């Protein structure tokens, strides 16, 4: 039998161990887990190619390229807020819906003259609002107020106001009807538009002499008008 030098045998053992280690199931799993998985882009962004340093985001079903590089004190958010904090506090109700992707102030910062700064650096002079500025209305935006409160239009914009206490047989209606049920038919078409929030007769009651009574108590029982309401606000 041919005898190999001790050094040569050691080399063969080392090569054998190296081959076994490279082909072990454990390493195969490691290699497999390290592979990149390509996920196809779906939706409007699937057909959009953005330029350098921009990324495609979808907003309201439309795709657009946005620059996600923000200024100091800002972060990029896909669901921007309509109520970004500013140096001037506001009691106007916040619109609870997403705005377009944008750079907004990081937590702990506020917006002042276009920049995001520490609140301690805010100017002591509060800016005035131009008299010709268009303000939001409750009917035009989706506002989420706390329980027992409702959106209300004011001279300075929209705010959340406490619901009033209604008389007996009445309830507060956020989408008040122009065709509240009465003992006597109104004799005119009923609009589907919402009137300003107010107290109206509960279901099963009708308006008579300024009060809400049971329909069976009407002095002259006739055809009761039907209230049609639109809650698409």
PDB file of C-alpha atoms in Angstrom:
ATOM      1  CA  UNK A   1       0.000   0.000   0.000  1.00  0.00           C
ATOM      2  CA  UNK A   2       1.323   3.379  -0.978  1.00  0.00           C
ATOM      3  CA  UNK A   3       2.112   5.557   1.998  1.00  0.00           C
ATOM      4  CA  UNK A   4       1.434   9.291   1.754  1.00  0.00           C
ATOM      5  CA  UNK A   5       3.452  11.742   3.741  1.00  0.00           C
ATOM      6  CA  UNK A   6       1.747  12.983   6.891  1.00  0.00           C
ATOM      7  CA  UNK A   7       1.506  16.484   5.472  1.00  0.00           C
ATOM      8  CA  UNK A   8      -0.332  15.270   2.368  1.00  0.00           C
ATOM      9  CA  UNK A   9      -2.874  13.298   4.458  1.00  0.00           C
ATOM     10  CA  UNK A  10      -3.615  16.382   6.496  1.00  0.00           C
ATOM     11  CA  UNK A  11      -4.278  18.313   3.293  1.00  0.00           C
ATOM     12  CA  UNK A  12      -6.753  15.666   2.081  1.00  0.00           C
ATOM     13  CA  UNK A  13      -8.648  15.768   5.379  1.00  0.00           C
ATOM     14  CA  UNK A  14      -8.910  19.542   5.238  1.00  0.00           C
ATOM     15  CA  UNK A  15     -10.210  19.482   1.654  1.00  0.00           C
ATOM     16  CA  UNK A  16     -12.811  16.857   2.586  1.00  0.00           C
ATOM     17  CA  UNK A  17     -14.070  18.914   5.518  1.00  0.00           C
ATOM     18  CA  UNK A  18     -14.272  22.051   3.395  1.00  0.00           C
ATOM     19  CA  UNK A  19     -16.332  20.277   0.690  1.00  0.00           C
ATOM     20  CA  UNK A  20     -18.720  18.828   3.300  1.00  0.00           C
ATOM     21  CA  UNK A  21     -19.189  22.235   4.924  1.00  0.00           C
ATOM     22  CA  UNK A  22     -19.947  23.956   1.596  1.00  0.00           C
ATOM     23  CA  UNK A  23     -22.602  21.423   0.609  1.00  0.00           C
ATOM     24  CA  UNK A  24     -24.286  20.947   3.991  1.00  0.00           C
ATOM     25  CA  UNK A  25     -28.089  21.390   4.121  1.00  0.00           C
ATOM     26  CA  UNK A  26     -27.670  24.171   6.683  1.00  0.00           C
ATOM     27  CA  UNK A  27     -25.608  26.282   4.309  1.00  0.00           C
ATOM     28  CA  UNK A  28     -27.985  25.542   1.441  1.00  0.00           C
ATOM     29  CA  UNK A  29     -30.818  26.950   3.509  1.00  0.00           C
ATOM     30  CA  UNK A  30     -28.722  29.997   4.321  1.00  0.00           C
ATOM     31  CA  UNK A  31     -28.018  30.618   0.655  1.00  0.00           C
ATOM     32  CA  UNK A  32     -31.672  30.170  -0.260  1.00  0.00           C
ATOM     33  CA  UNK A  33     -32.835  32.572   2.445  1.00  0.00           C
ATOM     34  CA  UNK A  34     -30.383  35.222   1.277  1.00  0.00           C
ATOM     35  CA  UNK A  35     -31.761  35.320  -2.264  1.00  0.00           C
ATOM     36  CA  UNK A  36     -33.736  38.412  -3.263  1.00  0.00           C
ATOM     37  CA  UNK A  37     -37.386  37.851  -4.087  1.00  0.00           C
ATOM     38  CA  UNK A  38     -38.787  40.039  -6.846  1.00  0.00           C
ATOM     39  CA  UNK A  39     -42.308  41.258  -6.074  1.00  0.00           C
ATOM     40  CA  UNK A  40     -44.212  42.598  -9.084  1.00  0.00           C
ATOM     41  CA  UNK A  41     -45.545  46.150  -8.755  1.00  0.00           C
ATOM     42  CA  UNK A  42     -49.320  46.325  -9.041  1.00  0.00           C
ATOM     43  CA  UNK A  43     -51.726  49.234  -9.295  1.00  0.00           C
ATOM     44  CA  UNK A  44     -51.212  52.603 -11.005  1.00  0.00           C
ATOM     45  CA  UNK A  45     -47.481  52.689 -10.147  1.00  0.00           C
ATOM     46  CA  UNK A  46     -46.874  49.539 -12.232  1.00  0.00           C
ATOM     47  CA  UNK A  47     -46.690  51.610 -15.437  1.00  0.00           C
ATOM     48  CA  UNK A  48     -44.857  54.648 -14.028  1.00  0.00           C
ATOM     49  CA  UNK A  49     -41.096  55.109 -14.279  1.00  0.00           C
ATOM     50  CA  UNK A  50     -39.793  57.753 -11.905  1.00  0.00           C
ATOM     51  CA  UNK A  51     -36.651  59.790 -12.354  1.00  0.00           C
ATOM     52  CA  UNK A  52     -33.590  59.884 -10.140  1.00  0.00           C
ATOM     53  CA  UNK A  53     -34.249  60.285  -6.402  1.00  0.00           C
ATOM     54  CA  UNK A  54     -38.025  60.029  -6.806  1.00  0.00           C
ATOM     55  CA  UNK A  55     -40.460  57.256  -5.901  1.00  0.00           C
ATOM     56  CA  UNK A  56     -43.908  56.429  -7.222  1.00  0.00           C
ATOM     57  CA  UNK A  57     -46.794  56.656  -4.759  1.00  0.00           C
ATOM     58  CA  UNK A  58     -50.513  56.238  -5.285  1.00  0.00           C
ATOM     59  CA  UNK A  59     -52.993  58.841  -4.062  1.00  0.00           C
ATOM     60  CA  UNK A  60     -56.729  58.735  -4.774  1.00  0.00           C
ATOM     61  CA  UNK A  61     -56.176  56.140  -7.490  1.00  0.00           C
ATOM     62  CA  UNK A  62     -53.581  58.249  -9.328  1.00  0.00           C
ATOM     63  CA  UNK A  63     -49.854  57.513  -9.544  1.00  0.00           C
ATOM     64  CA  UNK A  64     -47.211  60.225  -9.330  1.00  0.00           C
ATOM     65  CA  UNK A  65     -43.487  60.533  -8.638  1.00  0.00           C
ATOM     66  CA  UNK A  66     -42.531  62.224  -5.372  1.00  0.00           C
ATOM     67  CA  UNK A  67     -39.179  63.388  -4.076  1.00  0.00           C
ATOM     68  CA  UNK A  68     -38.874  61.771  -0.655  1.00  0.00           C
ATOM     69  CA  UNK A  69     -35.842  63.862   0.305  1.00  0.00           C
ATOM     70  CA  UNK A  70     -37.027  66.273   2.982  1.00  0.00           C
ATOM     71  CA  UNK A  71     -35.613  69.395   4.601  1.00  0.00           C
ATOM     72  CA  UNK A  72     -34.199  69.412   8.144  1.00  0.00           C
ATOM     73  CA  UNK A  73     -36.853  68.704  10.748  1.00  0.00           C
ATOM     74  CA  UNK A  74     -39.115  66.949   8.230  1.00  0.00           C
ATOM     75  CA  UNK A  75     -40.005  63.350   7.384  1.00  0.00           C
ATOM     76  CA  UNK A  76     -41.691  61.956   4.292  1.00  0.00           C
ATOM     77  CA  UNK A  77     -45.141  60.438   4.891  1.00  0.00           C
ATOM     78  CA  UNK A  78     -47.454  58.703   2.428  1.00  0.00           C
ATOM     79  CA  UNK A  79     -50.559  59.817   4.363  1.00  0.00           C
ATOM     80  CA  UNK A  80     -49.995  63.496   5.065  1.00  0.00           C
ATOM     81  CA  UNK A  81     -52.066  65.352   7.645  1.00  0.00           C
ATOM     82  CA  UNK A  82     -54.255  68.379   6.971  1.00  0.00           C
ATOM     83  CA  UNK A  83     -53.568  69.421  10.569  1.00  0.00           C
ATOM     84  CA  UNK A  84     -49.800  69.750  10.683  1.00  0.00           C
ATOM     85  CA  UNK A  85     -48.863  71.536  13.930  1.00  0.00           C
ATOM     86  CA  UNK A  86     -47.887  75.180  13.600  1.00  0.00           C
ATOM     87  CA  UNK A  87     -46.690  77.960  15.870  1.00  0.00           C
ATOM     88  CA  UNK A  88     -50.236  79.335  15.977  1.00  0.00           C
ATOM     89  CA  UNK A  89     -52.638  77.010  17.844  1.00  0.00           C
ATOM     90  CA  UNK A  90     -55.966  76.384  16.136  1.00  0.00           C
ATOM     91  CA  UNK A  91     -59.291  75.160  17.516  1.00  0.00           C
ATOM     92  CA  UNK A  92     -60.523  74.267  14.036  1.00  0.00           C
ATOM     93  CA  UNK A  93     -61.577  70.633  13.677  1.00  0.00           C
ATOM     94  CA  UNK A  94     -59.069  68.365  11.965  1.00  0.00           C
ATOM     95  CA  UNK A  95     -59.988  66.680   8.686  1.00  0.00           C
ATOM     96  CA  UNK A  96     -59.600  62.941   9.340  1.00  0.00           C
ATOM     97  CA  UNK A  97     -58.428  61.870   5.894  1.00  0.00           C
ATOM     98  CA  UNK A  98     -55.105  61.407   4.124  1.00  0.00           C
ATOM     99  CA  UNK A  99     -53.565  64.162   2.110  1.00  0.00           C
ATOM    100  CA  UNK A 100     -51.112  63.487  -0.729  1.00  0.00           C
ATOM    101  CA  UNK A 101     -47.629  62.118   0.081  1.00  0.00           C
ATOM    102  CA  UNK A 102     -45.486  64.958   1.371  1.00  0.00           C
ATOM    103  CA  UNK A 103     -42.708  66.077   3.683  1.00  0.00           C
ATOM    104  CA  UNK A 104     -44.095  67.100   7.054  1.00  0.00           C
ATOM    105  CA  UNK A 105     -42.664  68.120  10.404  1.00  0.00           C
ATOM    106  CA  UNK A 106     -41.140  65.411  12.543  1.00  0.00           C
ATOM    107  CA  UNK A 107     -42.794  64.702  15.912  1.00  0.00           C
ATOM    108  CA  UNK A 108     -41.886  67.481  18.315  1.00  0.00           C
ATOM    109  CA  UNK A 109     -41.495  70.106  15.559  1.00  0.00           C
ATOM    110  CA  UNK A 110     -43.950  72.730  14.282  1.00  0.00           C
ATOM    111  CA  UNK A 111     -44.323  74.545  10.968  1.00  0.00           C
ATOM    112  CA  UNK A 112     -43.426  78.242  10.874  1.00  0.00           C
ATOM    113  CA  UNK A 113     -42.994  80.239   7.671  1.00  0.00           C
ATOM    114  CA  UNK A 114     -42.443  77.052   5.684  1.00  0.00           C
ATOM    115  CA  UNK A 115     -39.820  75.583   8.032  1.00  0.00           C
ATOM    116  CA  UNK A 116     -40.074  72.935  10.749  1.00  0.00           C
ATOM    117  CA  UNK A 117     -38.691  74.347  13.975  1.00  0.00           C
ATOM    118  CA  UNK A 118     -38.685  73.636  17.691  1.00  0.00           C
ATOM    119  CA  UNK A 119     -41.791  75.145  19.363  1.00  0.00           C
ATOM    120  CA  UNK A 120     -39.531  77.161  21.665  1.00  0.00           C
ATOM    121  CA  UNK A 121     -38.295  79.069  18.596  1.00  0.00           C
ATOM    122  CA  UNK A 122     -41.768  80.214  17.507  1.00  0.00           C
ATOM    123  CA  UNK A 123     -42.257  83.913  16.937  1.00  0.00           C
ATOM    124  CA  UNK A 124     -44.239  85.731  19.603  1.00  0.00           C
ATOM    125  CA  UNK A 125     -46.211  87.619  16.947  1.00  0.00           C
ATOM    126  CA  UNK A 126     -49.209  85.662  15.723  1.00  0.00           C
ATOM    127  CA  UNK A 127     -49.953  86.091  12.005  1.00  0.00           C
ATOM    128  CA  UNK A 128     -53.348  87.355  10.969  1.00  0.00           C
ATOM    129  CA  UNK A 129     -55.582  85.549   8.505  1.00  0.00           C
ATOM    130  CA  UNK A 130     -56.508  87.478   5.326  1.00  0.00           C
ATOM    131  CA  UNK A 131     -60.193  88.376   5.223  1.00  0.00           C
ATOM    132  CA  UNK A 132     -60.575  87.031   1.689  1.00  0.00           C
ATOM    133  CA  UNK A 133     -59.130  83.579   2.512  1.00  0.00           C
ATOM    134  CA  UNK A 134     -61.432  80.684   1.650  1.00  0.00           C
ATOM    135  CA  UNK A 135     -62.249  78.546   4.657  1.00  0.00           C
ATOM    136  CA  UNK A 136     -63.387  74.946   4.794  1.00  0.00           C
ATOM    137  CA  UNK A 137     -67.024  74.122   5.488  1.00  0.00           C
ATOM    138  CA  UNK A 138     -68.414  71.103   7.295  1.00  0.00           C
ATOM    139  CA  UNK A 139     -70.361  70.146   4.181  1.00  0.00           C
ATOM    140  CA  UNK A 140     -67.187  70.039   2.075  1.00  0.00           C
ATOM    141  CA  UNK A 141     -64.870  67.961   4.259  1.00  0.00           C
ATOM    142  CA  UNK A 142     -64.967  64.806   6.369  1.00  0.00           C
ATOM    143  CA  UNK A 143     -64.493  65.804   9.999  1.00  0.00           C
ATOM    144  CA  UNK A 144     -64.341  63.413  12.939  1.00  0.00           C
ATOM    145  CA  UNK A 145     -65.404  64.993  16.224  1.00  0.00           C
ATOM    146  CA  UNK A 146     -65.443  63.363  19.642  1.00  0.00           C
ATOM    147  CA  UNK A 147     -68.604  61.613  20.841  1.00  0.00           C
ATOM    148  CA  UNK A 148     -71.291  64.137  21.789  1.00  0.00           C
ATOM    149  CA  UNK A 149     -69.833  66.782  19.466  1.00  0.00           C
ATOM    150  CA  UNK A 150     -70.466  67.774  15.871  1.00  0.00           C
ATOM    151  CA  UNK A 151     -68.840  69.832  13.139  1.00  0.00           C
ATOM    152  CA  UNK A 152     -70.021  73.436  13.056  1.00  0.00           C
ATOM    153  CA  UNK A 153     -69.269  76.285  10.648  1.00  0.00           C
ATOM    154  CA  UNK A 154     -67.965  79.445  12.302  1.00  0.00           C
ATOM    155  CA  UNK A 155     -66.651  82.813  11.169  1.00  0.00           C
ATOM    156  CA  UNK A 156     -63.085  81.518  11.525  1.00  0.00           C
ATOM    157  CA  UNK A 157     -63.596  78.117   9.896  1.00  0.00           C
ATOM    158  CA  UNK A 158     -64.908  74.806  11.188  1.00  0.00           C
ATOM    159  CA  UNK A 159     -64.858  73.563  14.762  1.00  0.00           C
ATOM    160  CA  UNK A 160     -66.240  70.745  16.904  1.00  0.00           C
ATOM    161  CA  UNK A 161     -69.109  72.002  19.077  1.00  0.00           C
ATOM    162  CA  UNK A 162     -71.064  70.110  21.790  1.00  0.00           C
ATOM    163  CA  UNK A 163     -74.382  68.598  20.700  1.00  0.00           C
ATOM    164  CA  UNK A 164     -77.351  70.534  22.139  1.00  0.00           C
ATOM    165  CA  UNK A 165     -79.851  69.035  24.582  1.00  0.00           C
ATOM    166  CA  UNK A 166     -83.031  68.434  22.567  1.00  0.00           C
ATOM    167  CA  UNK A 167     -86.648  68.801  23.803  1.00  0.00           C
ATOM    168  CA  UNK A 168     -88.784  65.685  24.489  1.00  0.00           C
ATOM    169  CA  UNK A 169     -89.366  63.378  21.493  1.00  0.00           C
ATOM    170  CA  UNK A 170     -86.546  65.100  19.583  1.00  0.00           C
ATOM    171  CA  UNK A 171     -83.008  64.070  18.741  1.00  0.00           C
ATOM    172  CA  UNK A 172     -80.007  65.884  17.345  1.00  0.00           C
ATOM    173  CA  UNK A 173     -79.638  65.245  13.619  1.00  0.00           C
ATOM    174  CA  UNK A 174     -76.219  65.915  12.102  1.00  0.00           C
ATOM    175  CA  UNK A 175     -77.843  65.844   8.648  1.00  0.00           C
ATOM    176  CA  UNK A 176     -81.061  67.740   9.319  1.00  0.00           C
ATOM    177  CA  UNK A 177     -83.914  67.122   6.902  1.00  0.00           C
ATOM    178  CA  UNK A 178     -85.820  69.829   5.077  1.00  0.00           C
ATOM    179  CA  UNK A 179     -88.834  67.503   5.095  1.00  0.00           C
ATOM    180  CA  UNK A 180     -89.415  66.773   8.764  1.00  0.00           C
ATOM    181  CA  UNK A 181     -92.613  64.778   9.249  1.00  0.00           C
ATOM    182  CA  UNK A 182     -95.691  66.769  10.240  1.00  0.00           C
ATOM    183  CA  UNK A 183     -99.365  66.079  10.889  1.00  0.00           C
ATOM    184  CA  UNK A 184    -100.305  67.878   7.671  1.00  0.00           C
ATOM    185  CA  UNK A 185     -98.612  66.996   4.364  1.00  0.00           C
ATOM    186  CA  UNK A 186     -96.180  69.684   3.217  1.00  0.00           C
ATOM    187  CA  UNK A 187     -97.385  69.650  -0.376  1.00  0.00           C
ATOM    188  CA  UNK A 188     -93.949  70.299  -1.879  1.00  0.00           C
ATOM    189  CA  UNK A 189     -91.032  68.197  -3.112  1.00  0.00           C
ATOM    190  CA  UNK A 190     -88.538  66.988  -0.511  1.00  0.00           C
ATOM    191  CA  UNK A 191     -84.895  67.917  -1.003  1.00  0.00           C
ATOM    192  CA  UNK A 192     -82.197  65.322  -0.315  1.00  0.00           C
ATOM    193  CA  UNK A 193     -79.658  67.936   0.773  1.00  0.00           C
ATOM    194  CA  UNK A 194     -78.574  68.125   4.405  1.00  0.00           C
ATOM    195  CA  UNK A 195     -79.544  71.196   6.388  1.00  0.00           C
ATOM    196  CA  UNK A 196     -77.353  72.480   9.238  1.00  0.00           C
ATOM    197  CA  UNK A 197     -77.388  70.158  12.278  1.00  0.00           C
ATOM    198  CA  UNK A 198     -80.349  70.681  14.615  1.00  0.00           C
ATOM    199  CA  UNK A 199     -82.904  68.906  16.829  1.00  0.00           C
ATOM    200  CA  UNK A 200     -85.689  67.143  14.928  1.00  0.00           C
ATOM    201  CA  UNK A 201     -88.517  64.743  15.737  1.00  0.00           C
ATOM    202  CA  UNK A 202     -87.561  61.186  16.591  1.00  0.00           C
ATOM    203  CA  UNK A 203     -88.774  58.299  14.459  1.00  0.00           C
ATOM    204  CA  UNK A 204     -92.504  57.754  15.095  1.00  0.00           C
ATOM    205  CA  UNK A 205     -93.064  61.390  16.101  1.00  0.00           C
ATOM    206  CA  UNK A 206     -94.256  64.295  13.961  1.00  0.00           C
ATOM    207  CA  UNK A 207     -94.021  68.067  14.267  1.00  0.00           C
ATOM    208  CA  UNK A 208     -97.216  69.829  15.361  1.00  0.00           C
ATOM    209  CA  UNK A 209     -97.406  73.362  16.747  1.00  0.00           C
ATOM    210  CA  UNK A 210     -93.659  73.515  17.272  1.00  0.00           C
ATOM    211  CA  UNK A 211     -93.580  70.294  19.298  1.00  0.00           C
ATOM    212  CA  UNK A 212     -92.956  66.658  18.429  1.00  0.00           C
ATOM    213  CA  UNK A 213     -95.916  64.425  19.238  1.00  0.00           C
ATOM    214  CA  UNK A 214     -96.895  60.849  18.515  1.00  0.00           C
ATOM    215  CA  UNK A 215     -98.419  60.617  15.050  1.00  0.00           C
ATOM    216  CA  UNK A 216    -101.542  59.035  16.533  1.00  0.00           C
ATOM    217  CA  UNK A 217    -102.136  62.279  18.471  1.00  0.00           C
ATOM    218  CA  UNK A 218    -102.435  64.416  15.336  1.00  0.00           C
ATOM    219  CA  UNK A 219    -105.725  66.418  15.365  1.00  0.00           C
ATOM    220  CA  UNK A 220    -106.416  65.608  11.723  1.00  0.00           C
ATOM    221  CA  UNK A 221    -104.788  62.329  10.780  1.00  0.00           C
ATOM    222  CA  UNK A 222    -103.857  62.416   7.124  1.00  0.00           C
ATOM    223  CA  UNK A 223    -101.021  61.313   4.936  1.00  0.00           C
ATOM    224  CA  UNK A 224     -97.760  61.663   6.787  1.00  0.00           C
ATOM    225  CA  UNK A 225     -94.916  63.191   4.839  1.00  0.00           C
ATOM    226  CA  UNK A 226     -91.818  61.091   4.296  1.00  0.00           C
ATOM    227  CA  UNK A 227     -88.401  62.380   5.235  1.00  0.00           C
ATOM    228  CA  UNK A 228     -85.585  61.554   2.850  1.00  0.00           C
ATOM    229  CA  UNK A 229     -82.095  62.149   4.178  1.00  0.00           C
ATOM    230  CA  UNK A 230     -78.670  62.005   2.653  1.00  0.00           C
ATOM    231  CA  UNK A 231     -75.852  61.011   5.010  1.00  0.00           C
ATOM    232  CA  UNK A 232     -73.098  61.286   2.418  1.00  0.00           C
ATOM    233  CA  UNK A 233     -70.999  63.656   4.448  1.00  0.00           C
TER     234      UNK A 233
END
